mmCIF file of C-alpha atoms in Angstrom:
data_model
loop_
_atom_site.group_PDB
_atom_site.id
_atom_site.type_symbol
_atom_site.label_atom_id
_atom_site.label_comp_id
_atom_site.label_asym_id
_atom_site.label_seq_id
_atom_site.Cartn_x
_atom_site.Cartn_y
_atom_site.Cartn_z
ATOM 1 C CA UNK F 1 151.913 130.989 87.847
ATOM 2 C CA UNK F 2 150.381 129.185 84.761
ATOM 3 C CA UNK F 3 149.885 126.086 86.968
ATOM 4 C CA UNK F 4 148.073 128.157 89.473
ATOM 5 C CA UNK F 5 145.684 129.642 86.817
ATOM 6 C CA UNK F 6 145.060 126.233 85.318
ATOM 7 C CA UNK F 7 144.057 124.874 88.840
ATOM 8 C CA UNK F 8 141.836 127.706 89.651
ATOM 9 C CA UNK F 9 140.052 127.470 86.277
ATOM 10 C CA UNK F 10 139.615 123.721 86.842
ATOM 11 C CA UNK F 11 138.175 124.186 90.170
ATOM 12 C CA UNK F 12 135.704 126.741 88.835
ATOM 13 C CA UNK F 13 134.639 124.639 85.847
ATOM 14 C CA UNK F 14 134.068 121.664 88.399
ATOM 15 C CA UNK F 15 132.154 123.900 90.723
ATOM 16 C CA UNK F 16 130.227 124.870 87.545
ATOM 17 C CA UNK F 17 129.483 121.520 86.141
ATOM 18 C CA UNK F 18 128.305 120.276 89.689
ATOM 19 C CA UNK F 19 126.247 123.350 90.906
ATOM 20 C CA UNK F 20 122.647 122.886 91.173
ATOM 21 C CA UNK F 21 120.342 123.756 88.363
ATOM 22 C CA UNK F 22 117.889 126.437 89.521
ATOM 23 C CA UNK F 23 115.904 127.930 86.584
ATOM 24 C CA UNK F 24 113.718 130.555 88.779
ATOM 25 C CA UNK F 25 110.111 131.330 87.898
ATOM 26 C CA UNK F 26 109.254 131.556 84.072
ATOM 27 C CA UNK F 27 106.444 134.157 84.122
ATOM 28 C CA UNK F 28 104.060 135.504 86.629
ATOM 29 C CA UNK F 29 102.713 133.252 89.445
ATOM 30 C CA UNK F 30 99.658 131.427 88.200
ATOM 31 C CA UNK F 31 96.302 132.010 89.892
ATOM 32 C CA UNK F 32 94.768 128.990 91.989
ATOM 33 C CA UNK F 33 91.924 127.048 90.265
ATOM 34 C CA UNK F 34 89.973 127.349 93.448
ATOM 35 C CA UNK F 35 90.203 128.287 97.199
ATOM 36 C CA UNK F 36 88.741 124.711 98.058
ATOM 37 C CA UNK F 37 88.113 121.395 96.555
ATOM 38 C CA UNK F 38 85.494 121.608 93.831
ATOM 39 C CA UNK F 39 82.003 121.042 95.098
ATOM 40 C CA UNK F 40 80.642 119.977 91.726
ATOM 41 C CA UNK F 41 83.436 118.759 89.586
ATOM 42 C CA UNK F 42 82.635 118.410 85.829
ATOM 43 C CA UNK F 43 85.906 118.434 83.762
ATOM 44 C CA UNK F 44 88.304 115.509 83.516
ATOM 45 C CA UNK F 45 91.589 115.418 82.039
ATOM 46 C CA UNK F 46 94.285 112.623 81.762
ATOM 47 C CA UNK F 47 97.800 112.989 82.674
ATOM 48 C CA UNK F 48 100.896 111.146 81.636
ATOM 49 C CA UNK F 49 102.693 111.518 84.960
ATOM 50 C CA UNK F 50 101.730 111.440 88.658
ATOM 51 C CA UNK F 51 102.640 114.737 90.357
ATOM 52 C CA UNK F 52 103.387 114.803 94.081
ATOM 53 C CA UNK F 53 100.944 117.470 94.821
ATOM 54 C CA UNK F 54 98.790 120.294 93.482
ATOM 55 C CA UNK F 55 99.049 123.594 94.946
ATOM 56 C CA UNK F 56 98.016 127.308 93.844
ATOM 57 C CA UNK F 57 97.615 126.430 90.169
ATOM 58 C CA UNK F 58 100.959 124.590 90.220
ATOM 59 C CA UNK F 59 101.537 120.744 89.881
ATOM 60 C CA UNK F 60 104.546 119.621 91.822
ATOM 61 C CA UNK F 61 106.389 116.847 90.136
ATOM 62 C CA UNK F 62 109.621 115.082 91.258
ATOM 63 C CA UNK F 63 112.421 114.312 88.612
ATOM 64 C CA UNK F 64 115.087 111.763 88.568
ATOM 65 C CA UNK F 65 117.360 114.242 90.344
ATOM 66 C CA UNK F 66 115.118 117.092 91.623
ATOM 67 C CA UNK F 67 111.652 118.705 91.430
ATOM 68 C CA UNK F 68 109.608 120.744 88.863
ATOM 69 C CA UNK F 69 106.646 122.850 89.086
ATOM 70 C CA UNK F 70 104.212 123.034 86.005
ATOM 71 C CA UNK F 71 101.386 125.364 85.298
ATOM 72 C CA UNK F 72 98.241 123.363 85.733
ATOM 73 C CA UNK F 73 96.306 125.035 83.045
ATOM 74 C CA UNK F 74 99.100 124.834 80.473
ATOM 75 C CA UNK F 75 101.342 122.054 81.305
ATOM 76 C CA UNK F 76 104.343 124.356 80.974
ATOM 77 C CA UNK F 77 107.232 124.417 83.302
ATOM 78 C CA UNK F 78 107.210 127.115 85.651
ATOM 79 C CA UNK F 79 110.434 126.229 87.564
ATOM 80 C CA UNK F 80 112.898 123.470 88.075
ATOM 81 C CA UNK F 81 115.467 122.475 90.505
ATOM 82 C CA UNK F 82 117.893 119.816 89.741
ATOM 83 C CA UNK F 83 121.140 118.420 91.658
ATOM 84 C CA UNK F 84 124.013 117.611 89.308
ATOM 85 C CA UNK F 85 126.217 115.694 91.924
ATOM 86 C CA UNK F 86 126.557 111.806 91.570
ATOM 87 C CA UNK F 87 124.423 111.259 94.718
ATOM 88 C CA UNK F 88 121.249 112.802 93.339
ATOM 89 C CA UNK F 89 118.188 110.743 93.111
ATOM 90 C CA UNK F 90 114.480 111.102 92.685
ATOM 91 C CA UNK F 91 113.320 112.928 95.994
ATOM 92 C CA UNK F 92 110.417 112.638 98.042
ATOM 93 C CA UNK F 93 108.428 115.912 98.013
ATOM 94 C CA UNK F 94 106.195 117.752 100.491
ATOM 95 C CA UNK F 95 104.578 121.163 99.983
ATOM 96 C CA UNK F 96 102.853 124.033 101.783
ATOM 97 C CA UNK F 97 101.247 127.268 100.690
ATOM 98 C CA UNK F 98 104.584 128.819 100.080
ATOM 99 C CA UNK F 99 107.260 126.176 100.315
ATOM 100 C CA UNK F 100 108.148 123.029 98.442
ATOM 101 C CA UNK F 101 110.643 120.746 100.427
ATOM 102 C CA UNK F 102 112.535 117.934 98.598
ATOM 103 C CA UNK F 103 114.379 115.418 100.662
ATOM 104 C CA UNK F 104 116.857 112.991 99.154
ATOM 105 C CA UNK F 105 118.011 109.435 100.144
ATOM 106 C CA UNK F 106 121.570 110.730 100.946
ATOM 107 C CA UNK F 107 120.263 113.064 103.805
ATOM 108 C CA UNK F 108 119.907 116.331 101.938
ATOM 109 C CA UNK F 109 116.878 118.325 102.454
ATOM 110 C CA UNK F 110 116.243 121.500 100.204
ATOM 111 C CA UNK F 111 113.632 124.096 100.790
ATOM 112 C CA UNK F 112 112.475 125.849 97.625
ATOM 113 C CA UNK F 113 110.269 129.075 97.450
ATOM 114 C CA UNK F 114 107.038 128.026 95.663
ATOM 115 C CA UNK F 115 106.702 131.365 93.822
ATOM 116 C CA UNK F 116 110.003 131.869 92.576
ATOM 117 C CA UNK F 117 111.621 128.218 92.321
ATOM 118 C CA UNK F 118 114.640 129.676 94.254
ATOM 119 C CA UNK F 119 116.429 127.682 96.840
ATOM 120 C CA UNK F 120 115.813 129.110 100.282
ATOM 121 C CA UNK F 121 117.953 126.911 102.289
ATOM 122 C CA UNK F 122 119.631 123.447 102.558
ATOM 123 C CA UNK F 123 120.170 120.972 105.375
ATOM 124 C CA UNK F 124 122.285 118.005 105.331
ATOM 125 C CA UNK F 125 122.241 114.951 107.595
ATOM 126 C CA UNK F 126 123.751 111.332 107.595
ATOM 127 C CA UNK F 127 122.082 108.971 104.938
ATOM 128 C CA UNK F 128 118.858 107.443 106.344
ATOM 129 C CA UNK F 129 116.975 110.216 107.832
ATOM 130 C CA UNK F 130 113.835 111.977 106.707
ATOM 131 C CA UNK F 131 111.757 108.899 106.140
ATOM 132 C CA UNK F 132 108.792 110.997 107.108
ATOM 133 C CA UNK F 133 108.478 114.836 106.630
ATOM 134 C CA UNK F 134 105.580 117.115 107.786
ATOM 135 C CA UNK F 135 104.877 120.589 106.821
ATOM 136 C CA UNK F 136 102.795 122.775 109.056
ATOM 137 C CA UNK F 137 102.501 125.623 111.368
ATOM 138 C CA UNK F 138 105.372 127.403 109.536
ATOM 139 C CA UNK F 139 107.764 124.395 110.310
ATOM 140 C CA UNK F 140 109.200 121.239 108.527
ATOM 141 C CA UNK F 141 109.371 118.408 110.902
ATOM 142 C CA UNK F 142 111.480 115.314 109.956
ATOM 143 C CA UNK F 143 113.103 112.371 111.308
ATOM 144 C CA UNK F 144 116.637 112.567 111.871
ATOM 145 C CA UNK F 145 119.108 109.950 113.250
ATOM 146 C CA UNK F 146 118.067 109.526 116.950
ATOM 147 C CA UNK F 147 115.019 111.741 116.967
ATOM 148 C CA UNK F 148 112.781 114.228 115.411
ATOM 149 C CA UNK F 149 113.822 117.554 114.387
ATOM 150 C CA UNK F 150 111.799 120.797 113.175
ATOM 151 C CA UNK F 151 113.233 123.417 110.889
ATOM 152 C CA UNK F 152 111.836 126.827 110.002
ATOM 153 C CA UNK F 153 110.016 126.579 106.618
ATOM 154 C CA UNK F 154 111.201 129.815 105.586
ATOM 155 C CA UNK F 155 115.059 129.832 106.479
ATOM 156 C CA UNK F 156 115.743 126.157 107.371
ATOM 157 C CA UNK F 157 116.909 127.085 110.802
ATOM 158 C CA UNK F 158 116.818 124.093 113.120
ATOM 159 C CA UNK F 159 113.968 125.175 115.791
ATOM 160 C CA UNK F 160 113.838 122.135 118.057
ATOM 161 C CA UNK F 161 114.678 118.437 118.511
ATOM 162 C CA UNK F 162 112.762 115.642 120.153
ATOM 163 C CA UNK F 163 114.603 112.660 121.253
ATOM 164 C CA UNK F 164 112.856 109.252 120.764
ATOM 165 C CA UNK F 165 112.019 107.015 123.578
ATOM 166 C CA UNK F 166 114.199 103.972 123.678
ATOM 167 C CA UNK F 167 111.599 101.576 122.502
ATOM 168 C CA UNK F 168 110.316 103.862 119.791
ATOM 169 C CA UNK F 169 111.897 103.951 116.187
ATOM 170 C CA UNK F 170 110.488 106.800 114.161
ATOM 171 C CA UNK F 171 107.473 109.196 113.815
ATOM 172 C CA UNK F 172 104.409 107.756 112.041
ATOM 173 C CA UNK F 173 102.250 111.207 111.945
ATOM 174 C CA UNK F 174 102.484 114.660 112.994
ATOM 175 C CA UNK F 175 99.494 116.981 113.702
ATOM 176 C CA UNK F 176 99.632 120.812 114.369
ATOM 177 C CA UNK F 177 97.073 122.242 117.047
ATOM 178 C CA UNK F 178 96.481 125.441 118.662
ATOM 179 C CA UNK F 179 98.473 127.165 121.410
ATOM 180 C CA UNK F 180 101.921 126.160 119.774
ATOM 181 C CA UNK F 181 101.098 122.546 120.067
ATOM 182 C CA UNK F 182 102.373 119.740 117.757
ATOM 183 C CA UNK F 183 101.429 116.126 118.375
ATOM 184 C CA UNK F 184 104.018 113.607 117.188
ATOM 185 C CA UNK F 185 102.986 110.170 116.952
ATOM 186 C CA UNK F 186 105.948 107.510 117.229
ATOM 187 C CA UNK F 187 105.942 103.814 116.108
ATOM 188 C CA UNK F 188 107.264 101.744 119.179
ATOM 189 C CA UNK F 189 108.276 98.181 119.628
ATOM 190 C CA UNK F 190 105.529 95.641 119.965
ATOM 191 C CA UNK F 191 104.734 92.096 118.758
ATOM 192 C CA UNK F 192 102.852 93.406 115.723
ATOM 193 C CA UNK F 193 104.585 96.789 115.216
ATOM 194 C CA UNK F 194 101.295 98.549 115.807
ATOM 195 C CA UNK F 195 101.849 100.021 119.308
ATOM 196 C CA UNK F 196 102.756 103.621 119.517
ATOM 197 C CA UNK F 197 102.846 106.654 121.739
ATOM 198 C CA UNK F 198 101.829 110.159 120.851
ATOM 199 C CA UNK F 199 104.024 113.172 122.447
ATOM 200 C CA UNK F 200 102.663 116.649 122.851
ATOM 201 C CA UNK F 201 105.546 118.990 122.100
ATOM 202 C CA UNK F 202 105.905 122.727 122.504
ATOM 203 C CA UNK F 203 106.720 123.648 118.933
ATOM 204 C CA UNK F 204 108.571 126.816 119.904
ATOM 205 C CA UNK F 205 111.190 125.031 122.254
ATOM 206 C CA UNK F 206 110.665 121.300 121.678
ATOM 207 C CA UNK F 207 109.758 120.652 125.347
ATOM 208 C CA UNK F 208 107.847 117.482 125.898
ATOM 209 C CA UNK F 209 104.262 118.550 127.475
ATOM 210 C CA UNK F 210 102.879 114.935 127.860
ATOM 211 C CA UNK F 211 102.646 111.493 126.357
ATOM 212 C CA UNK F 212 99.893 109.013 125.866
ATOM 213 C CA UNK F 213 99.903 105.432 124.525
ATOM 214 C CA UNK F 214 97.831 104.635 121.400
ATOM 215 C CA UNK F 215 97.611 102.079 118.619
ATOM 216 C CA UNK F 216 98.789 103.130 115.219
ATOM 217 C CA UNK F 217 97.309 105.223 113.615
ATOM 218 C CA UNK F 218 96.416 108.564 114.837
ATOM 219 C CA UNK F 219 93.870 111.006 112.968
ATOM 220 C CA UNK F 220 93.009 114.744 113.432
ATOM 221 C CA UNK F 221 89.377 115.478 113.018
ATOM 222 C CA UNK F 222 89.218 118.943 114.455
ATOM 223 C CA UNK F 223 91.371 121.690 116.003
ATOM 224 C CA UNK F 224 91.510 120.045 119.195
ATOM 225 C CA UNK F 225 90.443 116.516 118.372
ATOM 226 C CA UNK F 226 92.480 113.419 117.743
ATOM 227 C CA UNK F 227 91.245 109.860 117.202
ATOM 228 C CA UNK F 228 93.107 106.648 117.837
ATOM 229 C CA UNK F 229 92.556 102.967 118.593
ATOM 230 C CA UNK F 230 92.775 102.209 122.223
ATOM 231 C CA UNK F 231 96.145 100.732 123.324
ATOM 232 C CA UNK F 232 94.274 97.985 124.855
ATOM 233 C CA UNK F 233 93.269 96.571 121.386
ATOM 234 C CA UNK F 234 95.312 93.612 120.446
ATOM 235 C CA UNK F 235 94.537 93.560 116.827
ATOM 236 C CA UNK F 236 93.653 89.840 116.784
ATOM 237 C CA UNK F 237 91.275 88.510 114.024
ATOM 238 C CA UNK F 238 87.555 89.111 114.962
ATOM 239 C CA UNK F 239 88.201 91.587 117.801
ATOM 240 C CA UNK F 240 86.189 94.887 117.747
ATOM 241 C CA UNK F 241 88.250 97.915 117.567
ATOM 242 C CA UNK F 242 87.785 100.308 120.381
ATOM 243 C CA UNK F 243 88.278 103.602 119.074
ATOM 244 C CA UNK F 244 88.996 106.650 121.417
ATOM 245 C CA UNK F 245 88.117 110.309 120.680
ATOM 246 C CA UNK F 246 90.778 112.536 122.325
ATOM 247 C CA UNK F 247 90.409 116.160 123.539
ATOM 248 C CA UNK F 248 93.775 117.652 123.200
ATOM 249 C CA UNK F 249 95.535 120.837 124.334
ATOM 250 C CA UNK F 250 98.952 121.533 126.133
ATOM 251 C CA UNK F 251 97.860 119.917 129.431
ATOM 252 C CA UNK F 252 97.300 116.654 127.696
ATOM 253 C CA UNK F 253 94.987 114.338 125.483
ATOM 254 C CA UNK F 254 92.103 113.249 127.465
ATOM 255 C CA UNK F 255 89.601 110.529 126.616
ATOM 256 C CA UNK F 256 86.136 112.245 125.721
ATOM 257 C CA UNK F 257 84.314 109.296 123.941
ATOM 258 C CA UNK F 258 84.969 105.870 122.803
ATOM 259 C CA UNK F 259 83.161 103.643 120.370
ATOM 260 C CA UNK F 260 83.593 100.187 118.898
ATOM 261 C CA UNK F 261 83.969 99.081 115.353
ATOM 262 C CA UNK F 262 83.415 95.632 113.741
ATOM 263 C CA UNK F 263 85.999 96.492 111.196
ATOM 264 C CA UNK F 264 88.151 99.569 111.413
ATOM 265 C CA UNK F 265 90.371 100.651 108.421
ATOM 266 C CA UNK F 266 90.583 104.558 108.582
ATOM 267 C CA UNK F 267 91.122 106.315 105.401
ATOM 268 C CA UNK F 268 91.002 109.999 106.010
ATOM 269 C CA UNK F 269 89.554 112.398 108.681
ATOM 270 C CA UNK F 270 88.480 115.951 108.787
ATOM 271 C CA UNK F 271 85.324 118.209 109.560
ATOM 272 C CA UNK F 272 84.753 116.112 112.859
ATOM 273 C CA UNK F 273 84.416 112.959 110.846
ATOM 274 C CA UNK F 274 86.684 110.006 110.242
ATOM 275 C CA UNK F 275 85.780 107.518 107.599
ATOM 276 C CA UNK F 276 86.644 104.096 107.379
ATOM 277 C CA UNK F 277 86.412 101.448 104.475
ATOM 278 C CA UNK F 278 85.852 97.675 104.616
ATOM 279 C CA UNK F 279 84.492 94.731 102.801
ATOM 280 C CA UNK F 280 82.545 92.851 105.413
ATOM 281 C CA UNK F 281 82.407 89.683 103.471
ATOM 282 C CA UNK F 282 86.222 89.767 103.085
ATOM 283 C CA UNK F 283 87.675 91.952 105.669
ATOM 284 C CA UNK F 284 91.423 91.480 104.314
ATOM 285 C CA UNK F 285 90.243 92.690 100.769
ATOM 286 C CA UNK F 286 91.356 95.907 99.449
ATOM 287 C CA UNK F 287 87.864 96.123 97.393
ATOM 288 C CA UNK F 288 85.867 98.254 100.014
ATOM 289 C CA UNK F 289 82.198 97.692 99.575
ATOM 290 C CA UNK F 290 81.079 99.596 102.651
ATOM 291 C CA UNK F 291 82.073 103.216 103.704
ATOM 292 C CA UNK F 292 81.338 103.835 107.421
ATOM 293 C CA UNK F 293 81.624 107.505 108.789
ATOM 294 C CA UNK F 294 82.007 108.224 112.689
ATOM 295 C CA UNK F 295 81.088 111.698 114.077
ATOM 296 C CA UNK F 296 83.924 112.606 116.557
ATOM 297 C CA UNK F 297 81.791 115.432 118.081
ATOM 298 C CA UNK F 298 79.509 112.844 119.620
ATOM 299 C CA UNK F 299 81.534 109.678 119.482
ATOM 300 C CA UNK F 300 79.250 107.372 117.311
ATOM 301 C CA UNK F 301 78.363 106.182 113.957
ATOM 302 C CA UNK F 302 77.049 108.785 111.611
ATOM 303 C CA UNK F 303 76.251 107.060 108.471
ATOM 304 C CA UNK F 304 77.207 104.174 106.155
ATOM 305 C CA UNK F 305 77.060 103.683 102.395
ATOM 306 C CA UNK F 306 76.976 100.485 100.742
ATOM 307 C CA UNK F 307 78.479 100.043 97.141
ATOM 308 C CA UNK F 308 75.990 98.753 94.554
ATOM 309 C CA UNK F 309 76.275 95.171 93.580
ATOM 310 C CA UNK F 310 79.284 94.397 91.361
ATOM 311 C CA UNK F 311 81.053 97.604 92.599
ATOM 312 C CA UNK F 312 83.487 98.747 95.409
ATOM 313 C CA UNK F 313 85.052 101.944 96.686
ATOM 314 C CA UNK F 314 88.560 103.216 96.076
ATOM 315 C CA UNK F 315 90.254 105.150 98.986
ATOM 316 C CA UNK F 316 88.330 108.374 99.958
ATOM 317 C CA UNK F 317 89.334 111.874 101.056
ATOM 318 C CA UNK F 318 87.608 114.439 103.213
ATOM 319 C CA UNK F 319 87.785 118.035 102.086
ATOM 320 C CA UNK F 320 85.708 121.094 103.133
ATOM 321 C CA UNK F 321 82.950 119.194 104.651
ATOM 322 C CA UNK F 322 82.700 116.641 101.766
ATOM 323 C CA UNK F 323 83.856 113.159 100.982
ATOM 324 C CA UNK F 324 85.334 112.404 97.640
ATOM 325 C CA UNK F 325 85.539 108.715 96.602
ATOM 326 C CA UNK F 326 85.440 106.727 93.302
ATOM 327 C CA UNK F 327 82.991 104.063 92.984
ATOM 328 C CA UNK F 328 84.530 101.305 90.681
ATOM 329 C CA UNK F 329 83.090 98.478 88.921
ATOM 330 C CA UNK F 330 84.428 95.086 89.874
ATOM 331 C CA UNK F 331 86.542 93.387 87.146
ATOM 332 C CA UNK F 332 85.650 89.727 86.845
ATOM 333 C CA UNK F 333 88.253 86.940 87.214
ATOM 334 C CA UNK F 334 89.293 86.002 83.712
ATOM 335 C CA UNK F 335 88.502 89.434 82.167
ATOM 336 C CA UNK F 336 91.252 90.020 79.914
ATOM 337 C CA UNK F 337 90.295 93.706 79.015
ATOM 338 C CA UNK F 338 90.509 94.730 82.579
ATOM 339 C CA UNK F 339 88.457 97.952 81.690
ATOM 340 C CA UNK F 340 87.077 99.937 84.685
ATOM 341 C CA UNK F 341 83.820 101.830 84.748
ATOM 342 C CA UNK F 342 83.886 104.454 87.387
ATOM 343 C CA UNK F 343 82.079 107.549 89.025
ATOM 344 C CA UNK F 344 83.297 110.193 91.168
ATOM 345 C CA UNK F 345 80.940 110.698 94.124
ATOM 346 C CA UNK F 346 80.860 113.750 96.284
ATOM 347 C CA UNK F 347 79.155 113.051 99.790
ATOM 348 C CA UNK F 348 78.028 115.279 102.524
ATOM 349 C CA UNK F 349 80.737 114.469 105.289
ATOM 350 C CA UNK F 350 78.226 114.747 108.086
ATOM 351 C CA UNK F 351 75.146 112.966 106.614
ATOM 352 C CA UNK F 352 76.480 110.819 103.781
ATOM 353 C CA UNK F 353 73.930 112.190 101.489
ATOM 354 C CA UNK F 354 75.045 112.108 97.660
ATOM 355 C CA UNK F 355 75.801 115.825 96.498
ATOM 356 C CA UNK F 356 77.224 115.263 93.179
ATOM 357 C CA UNK F 357 78.090 112.341 90.761
ATOM 358 C CA UNK F 358 80.424 112.579 87.810
ATOM 359 C CA UNK F 359 81.005 109.637 85.255
ATOM 360 C CA UNK F 360 84.763 109.324 84.736
ATOM 361 C CA UNK F 361 86.353 107.884 81.393
ATOM 362 C CA UNK F 362 86.623 104.165 81.104
ATOM 363 C CA UNK F 363 90.226 103.092 81.821
ATOM 364 C CA UNK F 364 92.127 99.874 81.359
ATOM 365 C CA UNK F 365 94.013 98.645 84.521
ATOM 366 C CA UNK F 366 97.661 98.123 83.755
ATOM 367 C CA UNK F 367 98.260 94.428 83.604
ATOM 368 C CA UNK F 368 101.107 94.321 86.264
ATOM 369 C CA UNK F 369 98.824 96.256 88.912
ATOM 370 C CA UNK F 370 97.493 94.109 91.721
ATOM 371 C CA UNK F 371 95.372 96.888 93.253
ATOM 372 C CA UNK F 372 92.587 97.780 90.606
ATOM 373 C CA UNK F 373 90.433 100.504 92.074
ATOM 374 C CA UNK F 374 90.854 104.061 91.343
ATOM 375 C CA UNK F 375 91.403 106.187 94.480
ATOM 376 C CA UNK F 376 91.152 109.988 95.173
ATOM 377 C CA UNK F 377 94.648 110.933 96.253
ATOM 378 C CA UNK F 378 94.105 114.660 96.903
ATOM 379 C CA UNK F 379 91.116 117.200 96.851
ATOM 380 C CA UNK F 380 92.120 120.847 97.271
ATOM 381 C CA UNK F 381 92.726 124.108 95.376
ATOM 382 C CA UNK F 382 89.936 123.597 92.926
ATOM 383 C CA UNK F 383 91.371 120.117 91.816
ATOM 384 C CA UNK F 384 90.596 116.455 92.542
ATOM 385 C CA UNK F 385 93.595 113.990 91.757
ATOM 386 C CA UNK F 386 92.571 110.464 91.007
ATOM 387 C CA UNK F 387 94.805 107.514 90.302
ATOM 388 C CA UNK F 388 95.937 103.861 91.159
ATOM 389 C CA UNK F 389 97.679 103.424 94.272
ATOM 390 C CA UNK F 390 100.569 101.671 92.614
ATOM 391 C CA UNK F 391 100.723 104.144 89.642
ATOM 392 C CA UNK F 392 103.404 106.801 88.837
ATOM 393 C CA UNK F 393 101.609 107.658 85.801
ATOM 394 C CA UNK F 394 98.026 107.567 84.270
ATOM 395 C CA UNK F 395 96.439 110.043 86.669
ATOM 396 C CA UNK F 396 93.077 111.828 86.263
ATOM 397 C CA UNK F 397 92.674 115.503 87.172
ATOM 398 C CA UNK F 398 88.997 116.682 87.935
ATOM 399 C CA UNK F 399 87.982 120.283 88.130
#
């Protein structure tokens, strides 16, 4: 009897030590800083860490074995979720308006209620899945061994599965469209790894509705509009990209317009606009000196913006009919100070007109960084997030 009690107590203690840490929400749910990206941002703060996302007044931050939510206004921890088992590691994180999803390298996928921090559901698959996870239309769409699977955002119930064509490896992008349609772009075998296929899926059943060949990568610029490079483009040096504008519904993806671009390096899309960045004098450079915007409603060039001499642009983002981009000074070769002088520009997405300019604090680029330009990483919910593509810290938040 004593041995039985000891065994029971030991199992209980082991369970207690290994159980997940779920703090729950610490106080009332904070109000969002805004309902859209700020039109005329004026306040800049530095952060010592790089959050995965901002949503509804919270900063979502992965930890070494879980994820935490911090209040944007105070920096205080609102809730925390941690795994205690030996296989726990820093997860990748995706968020929606109501759910935080953390997926770990060992195949564990955890859905967390944004408001309360409580775990809604868990799913577990063999190691190696979930390289790409998309949240939208109330679903979590993820790569699983052998295919693509969708789970209910609220319950974690598996809703549908899409088997990958034999020559295709994994999903590259997922876009939600009206009429219960989800477009899944797959990366398929080719000489340069840039060939793909987009599959229209009924997101209630997983039934394949149609399929179309594309060149990576696919962008959504409107509720029924996708943009992709023509599959006939080879990607050879000096070749013009033939960019296709596709009208999409449950019946298929039909070509509506096509235009040519001397240099095609898309950065973001939205508001019927897709924006590309390039350095015409050095096309392989990551220092973009020219922004080019294409109007996908008419299928042609809308506007261009040239950086002033001695400057270049970081990665741009489109939100609420505006383009947010950082204009960076060029650091001269041999400049050991590596101090960056920057301005945040807010442009009209349709005309390219300058709507607002904000001077950002001077910042020294860390010496081990190859990419020196600051880039806009996110613009939503009253906040703009700015940082270096290589950094896990040193982030600016602008409101």
